[in-house]
Tab-separated table of C-alpha atoms in Angstrom:
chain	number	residue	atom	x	y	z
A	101	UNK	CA	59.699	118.771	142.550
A	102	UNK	CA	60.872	120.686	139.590
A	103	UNK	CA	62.987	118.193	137.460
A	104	UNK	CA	63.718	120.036	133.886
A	105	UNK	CA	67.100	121.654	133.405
A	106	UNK	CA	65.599	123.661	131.021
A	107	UNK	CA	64.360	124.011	127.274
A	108	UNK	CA	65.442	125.546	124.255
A	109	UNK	CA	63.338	128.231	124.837
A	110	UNK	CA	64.841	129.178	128.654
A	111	UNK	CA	67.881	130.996	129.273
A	112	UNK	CA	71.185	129.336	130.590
A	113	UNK	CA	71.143	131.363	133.509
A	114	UNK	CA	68.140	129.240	134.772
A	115	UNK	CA	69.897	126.197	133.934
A	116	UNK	CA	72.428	127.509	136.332
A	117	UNK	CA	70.045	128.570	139.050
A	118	UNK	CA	67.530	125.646	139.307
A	119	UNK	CA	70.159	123.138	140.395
A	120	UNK	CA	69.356	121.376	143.406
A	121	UNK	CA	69.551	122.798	146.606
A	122	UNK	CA	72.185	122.176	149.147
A	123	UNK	CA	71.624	118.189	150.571
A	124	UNK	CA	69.132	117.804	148.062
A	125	UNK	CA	70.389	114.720	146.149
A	126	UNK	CA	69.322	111.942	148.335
A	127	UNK	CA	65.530	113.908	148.688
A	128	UNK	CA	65.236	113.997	144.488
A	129	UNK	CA	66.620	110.833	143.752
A	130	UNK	CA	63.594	109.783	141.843
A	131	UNK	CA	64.185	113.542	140.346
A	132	UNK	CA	67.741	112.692	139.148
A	133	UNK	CA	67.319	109.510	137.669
A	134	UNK	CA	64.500	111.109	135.511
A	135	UNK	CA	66.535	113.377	134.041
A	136	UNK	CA	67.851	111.666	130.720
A	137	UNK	CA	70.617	113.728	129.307
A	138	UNK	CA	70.265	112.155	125.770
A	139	UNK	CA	66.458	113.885	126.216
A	140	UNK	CA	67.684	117.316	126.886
A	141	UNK	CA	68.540	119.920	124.376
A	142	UNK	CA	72.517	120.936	123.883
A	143	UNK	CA	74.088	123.632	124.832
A	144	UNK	CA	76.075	125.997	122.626
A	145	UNK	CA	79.258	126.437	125.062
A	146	UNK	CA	79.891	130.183	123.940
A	147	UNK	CA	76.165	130.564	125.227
A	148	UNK	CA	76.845	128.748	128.967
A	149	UNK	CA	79.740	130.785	129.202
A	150	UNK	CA	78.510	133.860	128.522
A	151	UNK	CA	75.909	133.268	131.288
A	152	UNK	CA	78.831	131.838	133.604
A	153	UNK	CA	80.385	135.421	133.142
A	154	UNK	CA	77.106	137.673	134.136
A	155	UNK	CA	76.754	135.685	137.147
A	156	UNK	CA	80.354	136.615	137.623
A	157	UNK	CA	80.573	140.116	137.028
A	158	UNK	CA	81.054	141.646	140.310
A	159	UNK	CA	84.204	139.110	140.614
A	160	UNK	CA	87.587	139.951	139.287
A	161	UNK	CA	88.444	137.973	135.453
A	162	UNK	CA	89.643	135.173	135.333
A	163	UNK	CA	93.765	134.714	135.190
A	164	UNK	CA	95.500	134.090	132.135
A	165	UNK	CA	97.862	131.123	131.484
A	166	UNK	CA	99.614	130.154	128.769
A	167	UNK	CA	100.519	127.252	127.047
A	168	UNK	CA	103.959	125.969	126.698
A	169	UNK	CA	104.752	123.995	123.384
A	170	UNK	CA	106.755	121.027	124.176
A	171	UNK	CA	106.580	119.507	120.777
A	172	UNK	CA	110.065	117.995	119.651
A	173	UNK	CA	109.404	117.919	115.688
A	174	UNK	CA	107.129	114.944	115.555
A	175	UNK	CA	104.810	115.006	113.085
A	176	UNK	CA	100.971	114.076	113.915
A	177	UNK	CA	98.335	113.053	111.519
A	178	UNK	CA	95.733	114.116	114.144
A	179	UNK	CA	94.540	116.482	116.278
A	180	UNK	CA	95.868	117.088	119.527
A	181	UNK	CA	93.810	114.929	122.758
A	182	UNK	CA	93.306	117.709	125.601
A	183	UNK	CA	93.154	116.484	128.494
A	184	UNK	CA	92.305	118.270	132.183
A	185	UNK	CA	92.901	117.176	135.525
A	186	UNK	CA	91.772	119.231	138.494
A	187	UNK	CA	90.732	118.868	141.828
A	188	UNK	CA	87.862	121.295	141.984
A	189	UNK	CA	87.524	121.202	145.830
A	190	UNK	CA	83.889	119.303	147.472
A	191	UNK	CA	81.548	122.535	148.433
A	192	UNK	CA	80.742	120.743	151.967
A	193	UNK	CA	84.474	120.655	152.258
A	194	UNK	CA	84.972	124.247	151.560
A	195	UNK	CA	82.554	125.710	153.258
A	196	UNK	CA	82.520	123.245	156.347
A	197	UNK	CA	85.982	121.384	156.587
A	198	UNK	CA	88.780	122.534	155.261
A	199	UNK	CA	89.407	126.025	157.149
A	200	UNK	CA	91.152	128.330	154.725
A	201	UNK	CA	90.886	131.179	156.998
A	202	UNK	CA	92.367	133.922	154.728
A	203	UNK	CA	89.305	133.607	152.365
A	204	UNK	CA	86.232	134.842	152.664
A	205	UNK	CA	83.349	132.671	153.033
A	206	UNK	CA	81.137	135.016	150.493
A	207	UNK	CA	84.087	133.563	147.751
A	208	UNK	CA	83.401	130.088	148.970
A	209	UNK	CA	79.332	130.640	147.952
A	210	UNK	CA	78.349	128.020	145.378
A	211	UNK	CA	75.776	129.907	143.237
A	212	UNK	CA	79.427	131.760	141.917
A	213	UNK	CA	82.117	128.893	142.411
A	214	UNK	CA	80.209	126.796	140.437
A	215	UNK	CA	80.432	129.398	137.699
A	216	UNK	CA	84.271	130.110	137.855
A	217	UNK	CA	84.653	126.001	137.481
A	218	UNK	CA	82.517	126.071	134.629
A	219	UNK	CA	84.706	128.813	132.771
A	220	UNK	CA	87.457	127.533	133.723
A	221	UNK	CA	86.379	123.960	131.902
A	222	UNK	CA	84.791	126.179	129.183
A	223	UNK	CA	87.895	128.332	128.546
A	224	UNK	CA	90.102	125.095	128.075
A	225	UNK	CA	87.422	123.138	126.205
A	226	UNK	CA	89.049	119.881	126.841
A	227	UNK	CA	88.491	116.353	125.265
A	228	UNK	CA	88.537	114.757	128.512
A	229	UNK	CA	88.129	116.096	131.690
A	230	UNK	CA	89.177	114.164	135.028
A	231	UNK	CA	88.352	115.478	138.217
A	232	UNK	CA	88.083	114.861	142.061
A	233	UNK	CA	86.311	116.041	144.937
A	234	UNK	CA	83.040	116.146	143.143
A	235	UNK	CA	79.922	116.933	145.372
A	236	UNK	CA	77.727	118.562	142.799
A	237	UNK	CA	77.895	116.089	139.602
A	238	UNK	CA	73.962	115.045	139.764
A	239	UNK	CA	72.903	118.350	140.318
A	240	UNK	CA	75.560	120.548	138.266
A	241	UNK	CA	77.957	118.537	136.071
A	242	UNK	CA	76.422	116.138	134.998
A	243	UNK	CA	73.323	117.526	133.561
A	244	UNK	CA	75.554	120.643	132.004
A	245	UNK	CA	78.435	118.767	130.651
A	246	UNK	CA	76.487	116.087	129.411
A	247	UNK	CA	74.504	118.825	127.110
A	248	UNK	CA	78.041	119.812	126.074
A	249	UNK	CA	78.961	116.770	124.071
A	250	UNK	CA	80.041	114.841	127.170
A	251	UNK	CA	79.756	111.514	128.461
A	252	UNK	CA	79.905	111.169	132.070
A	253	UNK	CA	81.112	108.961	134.762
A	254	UNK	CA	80.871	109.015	138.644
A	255	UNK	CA	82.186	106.726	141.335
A	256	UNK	CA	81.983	108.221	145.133
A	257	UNK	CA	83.410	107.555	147.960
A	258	UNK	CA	82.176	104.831	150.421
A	259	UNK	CA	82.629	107.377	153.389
A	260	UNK	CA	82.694	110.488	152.129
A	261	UNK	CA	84.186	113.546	154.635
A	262	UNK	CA	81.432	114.973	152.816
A	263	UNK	CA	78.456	113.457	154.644
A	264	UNK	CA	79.812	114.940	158.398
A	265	UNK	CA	79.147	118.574	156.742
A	266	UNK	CA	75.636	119.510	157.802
A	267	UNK	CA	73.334	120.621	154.459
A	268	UNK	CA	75.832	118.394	152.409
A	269	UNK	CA	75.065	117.713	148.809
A	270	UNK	CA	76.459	113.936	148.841
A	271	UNK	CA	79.162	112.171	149.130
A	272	UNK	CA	82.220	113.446	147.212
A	273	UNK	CA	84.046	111.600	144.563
A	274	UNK	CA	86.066	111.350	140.949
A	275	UNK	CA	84.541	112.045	137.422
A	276	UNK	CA	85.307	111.605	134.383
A	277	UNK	CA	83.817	112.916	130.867
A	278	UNK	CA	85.053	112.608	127.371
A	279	UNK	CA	84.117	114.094	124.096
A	280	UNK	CA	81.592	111.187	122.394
A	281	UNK	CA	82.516	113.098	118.733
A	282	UNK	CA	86.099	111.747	119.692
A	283	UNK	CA	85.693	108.884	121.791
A	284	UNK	CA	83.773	105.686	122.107
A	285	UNK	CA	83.512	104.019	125.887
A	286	UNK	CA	84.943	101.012	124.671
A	287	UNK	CA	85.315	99.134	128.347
A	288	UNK	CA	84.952	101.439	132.073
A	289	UNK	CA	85.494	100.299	135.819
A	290	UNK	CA	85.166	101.735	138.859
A	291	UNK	CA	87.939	100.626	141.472
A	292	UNK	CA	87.821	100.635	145.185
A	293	UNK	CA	91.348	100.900	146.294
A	294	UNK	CA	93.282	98.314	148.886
A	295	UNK	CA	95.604	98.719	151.356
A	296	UNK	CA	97.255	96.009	152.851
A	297	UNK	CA	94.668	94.233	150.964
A	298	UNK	CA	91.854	96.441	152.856
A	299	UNK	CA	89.277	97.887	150.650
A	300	UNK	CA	90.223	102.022	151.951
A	301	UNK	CA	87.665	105.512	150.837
A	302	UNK	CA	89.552	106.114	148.213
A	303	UNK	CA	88.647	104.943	144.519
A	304	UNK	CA	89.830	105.321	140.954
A	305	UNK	CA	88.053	105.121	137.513
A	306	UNK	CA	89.895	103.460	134.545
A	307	UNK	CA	87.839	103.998	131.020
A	308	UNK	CA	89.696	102.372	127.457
A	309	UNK	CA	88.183	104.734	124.930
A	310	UNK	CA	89.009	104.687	120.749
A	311	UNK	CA	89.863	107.529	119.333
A	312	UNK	CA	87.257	108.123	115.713
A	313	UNK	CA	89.973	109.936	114.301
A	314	UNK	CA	92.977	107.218	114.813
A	315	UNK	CA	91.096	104.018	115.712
A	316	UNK	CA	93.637	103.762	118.325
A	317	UNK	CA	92.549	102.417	121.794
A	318	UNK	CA	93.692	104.022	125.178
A	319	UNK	CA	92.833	104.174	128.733
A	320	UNK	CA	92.054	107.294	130.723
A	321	UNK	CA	92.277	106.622	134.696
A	322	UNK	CA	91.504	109.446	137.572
A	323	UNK	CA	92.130	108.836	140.865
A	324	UNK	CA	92.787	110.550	144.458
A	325	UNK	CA	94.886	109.098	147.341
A	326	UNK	CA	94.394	109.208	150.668
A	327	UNK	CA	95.362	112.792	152.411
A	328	UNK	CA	97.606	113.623	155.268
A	329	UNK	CA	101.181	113.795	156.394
A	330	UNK	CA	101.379	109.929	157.909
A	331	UNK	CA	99.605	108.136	155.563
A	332	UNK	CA	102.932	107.800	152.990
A	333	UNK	CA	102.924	103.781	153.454
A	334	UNK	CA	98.956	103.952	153.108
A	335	UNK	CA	99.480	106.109	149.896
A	336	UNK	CA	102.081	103.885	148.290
A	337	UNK	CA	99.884	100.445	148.844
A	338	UNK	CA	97.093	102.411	147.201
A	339	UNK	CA	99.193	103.197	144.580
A	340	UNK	CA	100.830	100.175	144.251
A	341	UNK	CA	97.414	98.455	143.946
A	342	UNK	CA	96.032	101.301	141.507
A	343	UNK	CA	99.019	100.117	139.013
A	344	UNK	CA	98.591	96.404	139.318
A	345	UNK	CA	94.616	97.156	138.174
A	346	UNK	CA	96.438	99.683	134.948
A	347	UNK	CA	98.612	96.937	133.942
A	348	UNK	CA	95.656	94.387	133.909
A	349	UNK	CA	93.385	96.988	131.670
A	350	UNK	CA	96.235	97.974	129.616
A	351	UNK	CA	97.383	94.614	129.127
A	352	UNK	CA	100.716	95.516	130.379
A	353	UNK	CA	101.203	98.836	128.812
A	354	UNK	CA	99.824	97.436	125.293
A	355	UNK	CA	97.302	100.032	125.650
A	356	UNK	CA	98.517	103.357	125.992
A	357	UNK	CA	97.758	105.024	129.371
A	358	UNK	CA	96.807	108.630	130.811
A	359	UNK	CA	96.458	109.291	134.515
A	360	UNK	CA	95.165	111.791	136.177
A	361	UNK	CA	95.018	112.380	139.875
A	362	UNK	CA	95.621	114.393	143.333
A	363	UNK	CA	97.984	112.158	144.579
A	364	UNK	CA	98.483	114.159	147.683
A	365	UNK	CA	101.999	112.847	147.445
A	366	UNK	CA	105.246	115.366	146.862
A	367	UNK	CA	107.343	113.833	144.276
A	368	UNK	CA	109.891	112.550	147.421
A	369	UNK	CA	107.424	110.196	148.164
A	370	UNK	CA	107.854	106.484	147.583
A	371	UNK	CA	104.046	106.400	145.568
A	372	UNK	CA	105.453	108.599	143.429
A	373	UNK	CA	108.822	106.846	142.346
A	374	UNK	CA	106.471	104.055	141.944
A	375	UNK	CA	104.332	105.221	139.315
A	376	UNK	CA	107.943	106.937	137.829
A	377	UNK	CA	109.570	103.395	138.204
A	378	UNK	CA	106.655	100.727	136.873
A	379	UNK	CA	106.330	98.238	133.686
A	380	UNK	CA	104.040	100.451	132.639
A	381	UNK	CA	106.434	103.084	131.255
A	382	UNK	CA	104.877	106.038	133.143
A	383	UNK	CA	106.379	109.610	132.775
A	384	UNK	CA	104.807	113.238	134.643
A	385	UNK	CA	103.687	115.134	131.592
A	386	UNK	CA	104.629	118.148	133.897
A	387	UNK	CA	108.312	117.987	134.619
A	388	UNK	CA	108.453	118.477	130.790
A	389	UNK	CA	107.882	122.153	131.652
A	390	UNK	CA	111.253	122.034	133.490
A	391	UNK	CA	114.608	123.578	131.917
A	392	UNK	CA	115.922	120.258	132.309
A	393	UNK	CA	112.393	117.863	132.349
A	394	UNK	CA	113.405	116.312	135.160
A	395	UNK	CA	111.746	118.426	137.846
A	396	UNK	CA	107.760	119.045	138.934
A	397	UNK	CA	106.615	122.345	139.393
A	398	UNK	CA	107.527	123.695	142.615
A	399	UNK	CA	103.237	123.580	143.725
A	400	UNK	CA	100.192	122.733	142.275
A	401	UNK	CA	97.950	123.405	145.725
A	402	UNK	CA	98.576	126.824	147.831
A	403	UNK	CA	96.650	127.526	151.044
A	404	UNK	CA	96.110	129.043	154.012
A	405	UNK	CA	95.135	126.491	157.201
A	406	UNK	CA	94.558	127.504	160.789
A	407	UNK	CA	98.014	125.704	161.290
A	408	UNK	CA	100.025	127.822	158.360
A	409	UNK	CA	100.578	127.896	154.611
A	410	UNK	CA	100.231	124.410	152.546
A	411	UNK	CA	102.442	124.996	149.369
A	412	UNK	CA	102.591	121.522	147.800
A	413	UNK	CA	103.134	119.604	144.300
A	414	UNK	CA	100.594	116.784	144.654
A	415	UNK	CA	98.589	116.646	141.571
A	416	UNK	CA	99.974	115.164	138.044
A	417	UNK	CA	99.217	114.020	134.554
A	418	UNK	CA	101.028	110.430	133.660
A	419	UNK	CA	101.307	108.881	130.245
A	420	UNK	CA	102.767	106.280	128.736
A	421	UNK	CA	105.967	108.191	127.008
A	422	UNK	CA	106.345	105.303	124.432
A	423	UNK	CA	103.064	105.814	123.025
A	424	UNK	CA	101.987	109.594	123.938
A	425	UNK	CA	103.625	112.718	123.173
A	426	UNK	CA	103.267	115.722	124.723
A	427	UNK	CA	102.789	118.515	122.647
A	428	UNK	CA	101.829	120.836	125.506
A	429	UNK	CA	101.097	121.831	128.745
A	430	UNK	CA	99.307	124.972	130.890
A	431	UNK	CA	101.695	127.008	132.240
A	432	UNK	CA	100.839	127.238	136.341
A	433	UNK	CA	99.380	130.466	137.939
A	434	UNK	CA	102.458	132.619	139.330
A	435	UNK	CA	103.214	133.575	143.298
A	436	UNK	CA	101.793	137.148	141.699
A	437	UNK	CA	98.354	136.047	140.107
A	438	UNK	CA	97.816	133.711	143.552
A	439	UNK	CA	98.366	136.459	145.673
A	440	UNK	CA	99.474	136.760	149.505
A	441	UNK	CA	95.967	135.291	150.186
A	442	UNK	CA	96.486	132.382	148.218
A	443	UNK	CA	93.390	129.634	147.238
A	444	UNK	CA	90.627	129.516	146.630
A	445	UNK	CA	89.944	132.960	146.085
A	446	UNK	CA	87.209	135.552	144.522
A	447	UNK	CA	89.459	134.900	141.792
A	448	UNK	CA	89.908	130.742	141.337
A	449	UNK	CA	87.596	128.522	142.633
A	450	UNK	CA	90.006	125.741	144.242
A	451	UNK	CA	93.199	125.500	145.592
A	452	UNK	CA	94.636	123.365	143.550
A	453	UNK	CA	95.306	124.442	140.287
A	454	UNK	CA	94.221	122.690	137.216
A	455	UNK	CA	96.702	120.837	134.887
A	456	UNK	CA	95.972	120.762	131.099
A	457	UNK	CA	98.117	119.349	128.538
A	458	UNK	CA	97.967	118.663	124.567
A	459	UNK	CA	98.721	114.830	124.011
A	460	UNK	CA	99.659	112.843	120.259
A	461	UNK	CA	99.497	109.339	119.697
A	462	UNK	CA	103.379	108.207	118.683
A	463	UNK	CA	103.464	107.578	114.742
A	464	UNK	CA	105.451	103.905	115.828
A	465	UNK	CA	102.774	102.269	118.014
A	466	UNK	CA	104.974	99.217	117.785
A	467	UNK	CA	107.772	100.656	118.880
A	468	UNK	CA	109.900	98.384	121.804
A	469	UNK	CA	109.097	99.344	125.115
């Protein structure tokens, strides 16, 4: 087997084409736990995205979003944290599961998606990235981001959906990667969620990073809930048991927190008016977008199922509003840009949207909670 993911003297492209073949992780695990990233050569980003846009040249460009500034007058003696969440949609899901019957299965193909997730990332160029339904980190993230400046982190889940599609790649799961210029992994753990004190499939990673600029410590979580209209009470023990593991790390909210996740909960359910309600101070970086910032966006997924159209709000960045400020966020793709089609499409890769937003540290760390 072929292990290199290239040399400074190849071109990207081949970086992009020589990842492992559909259900090939489990064959080339001897393969993937060769490949040291520190080893490999980095990539200039301007140069991976360049090739990410010849591969993509028959497809339509990319949509444009905006940011909105959200800054109230605070000053900041730093730079800005990005931070992305986005659930980038398993490829054995796509392609074998989920059934979005108004789009093609040629926009689905991997060699391409993989691409318009990459430029999406690329375009954004965030600090820290936290994603979910992950299929392709040995063979794709991983090895790429890591040449970026990343460091990278993967917890799957025990029983994967994943693993019923045949020519899988892997079970499917949440990642996170940071910026080592900015960050150092001070402490990271992977958590298996309970239920009714039931390890469930669903899992969470919570990393405490410091900042190099501030010296400040704070954690970064990801997470995704269990799907499903019926599963709210499942949902809201997960949830419940997700922030009783936050408060531990954090030390109670002494350590400010971000969290991303798909949720798969609307704002009317009782997970969320937990997360809205705990000791831990929690606000949705995304209602600040609202005239009144009080409201979530009216949908951050948008398909097309055999059994009608899914328009939902289920995916959210939270952060501890007495130590965080948010000076941004990404405006959402309009009902226009979507399209009657809706997602994924030849033109986005998922269907849920990505969330991005701009965060500060607060000047008064000591501030009363």
């Amino acid at each position: 087997a072929v292990c290199s993911m290239g040399n400074s003297t190849s071109r990207l492209y081949s970086v992009l084409a020589k990842t492992l073949s559909s259900g090939a992780v489990s064959q080339h695990q001897d393969c993937l736990e060769q490949l040291d990233s520190a080893r490999l050569d980095p990539l200039d980003p301007k140069d991976l995205l360049e090739e990410c846009q010849i591969v993509l040249q028959k497809r339509p460009p990319r949509f444009q979003r905006n940011f909105v500034n959200l800054k109230k007058n605070t000053a900041s003696n730093h730079r800005p944290i990005r931070v992305m969440q986005w659930n980038i949609l398993a490829q054995a899901l796509g392609e074998g599961k989920d059934n979005f019957v108004q789009c093609p299965m040629e926009a689905l193909k991997w060699e391409e998606r993989k691409c318009l997730i990459l430029e999406e990332i690329l375009a954004y160029k965030p600090d820290i990235l936290c994603l979910q339904e992950v299929d392709h980190y040995f063979d794709t993230f991983e090895p790429l981001l890591s040449r970026l400046g990343y460091q990278c982190t993967f917890f799957p889940k025990p029983w994967s959906p994943c693993l019923d599609v045949e020519r899988n790649n892997g079970p499917d799961g949440c990642a996170t990667f940071f910026l080592k210029e900015r960050f150092e992994l001070i402490n990271s753990a992977n958590i298996r969620l309970t239920a009714m004190k039931l390890k469930t499939n669903q899992v969470a990673i919570a990393q405490t990073l410091k900042c190099h600029e501030t010296g400040r410590l704070f954690c970064i979580a990801v997470t995704h809930l269990k799907a499903r209209t019926g599963w709210e009470r499942f949902r809201s023990a997960q949830g419940c048991d997700l922030l009783q593991n936050l408060k531990n790390i954090t030390q109670g909210a002494k350590i400010p927190l971000i969290v991303c996740g798909d949720f798969n909960a609307e704002p009317t359910e009782e997970v969320y008016r937990e997360f809205s309600n705990s000791s831990l101070n929690l606000n949705s970086a995304y209602k600040l977008l609202s005239p009144d910032g009080q409201s979530e966006p009216p949908y951050t997924t948008w398909k097309i199922r055999p059994s009608g159209e899914c328009r939902h709000t289920l995916d959210y960045i939270w952060y501890s509003q007495h130590a965080l400020n948010v000076n941004s966020a990404l405006g959402l793709l309009t009902e226009e840009q979507i399209g009657p089609n809706r997602l994924p499409s030849f033109n986005y890769p998922s269907d849920h949207l990505s969330l991005v937003c701009d965060f500060s540290f607060n000047q008064d760390p000591d501030r009363l909670l």
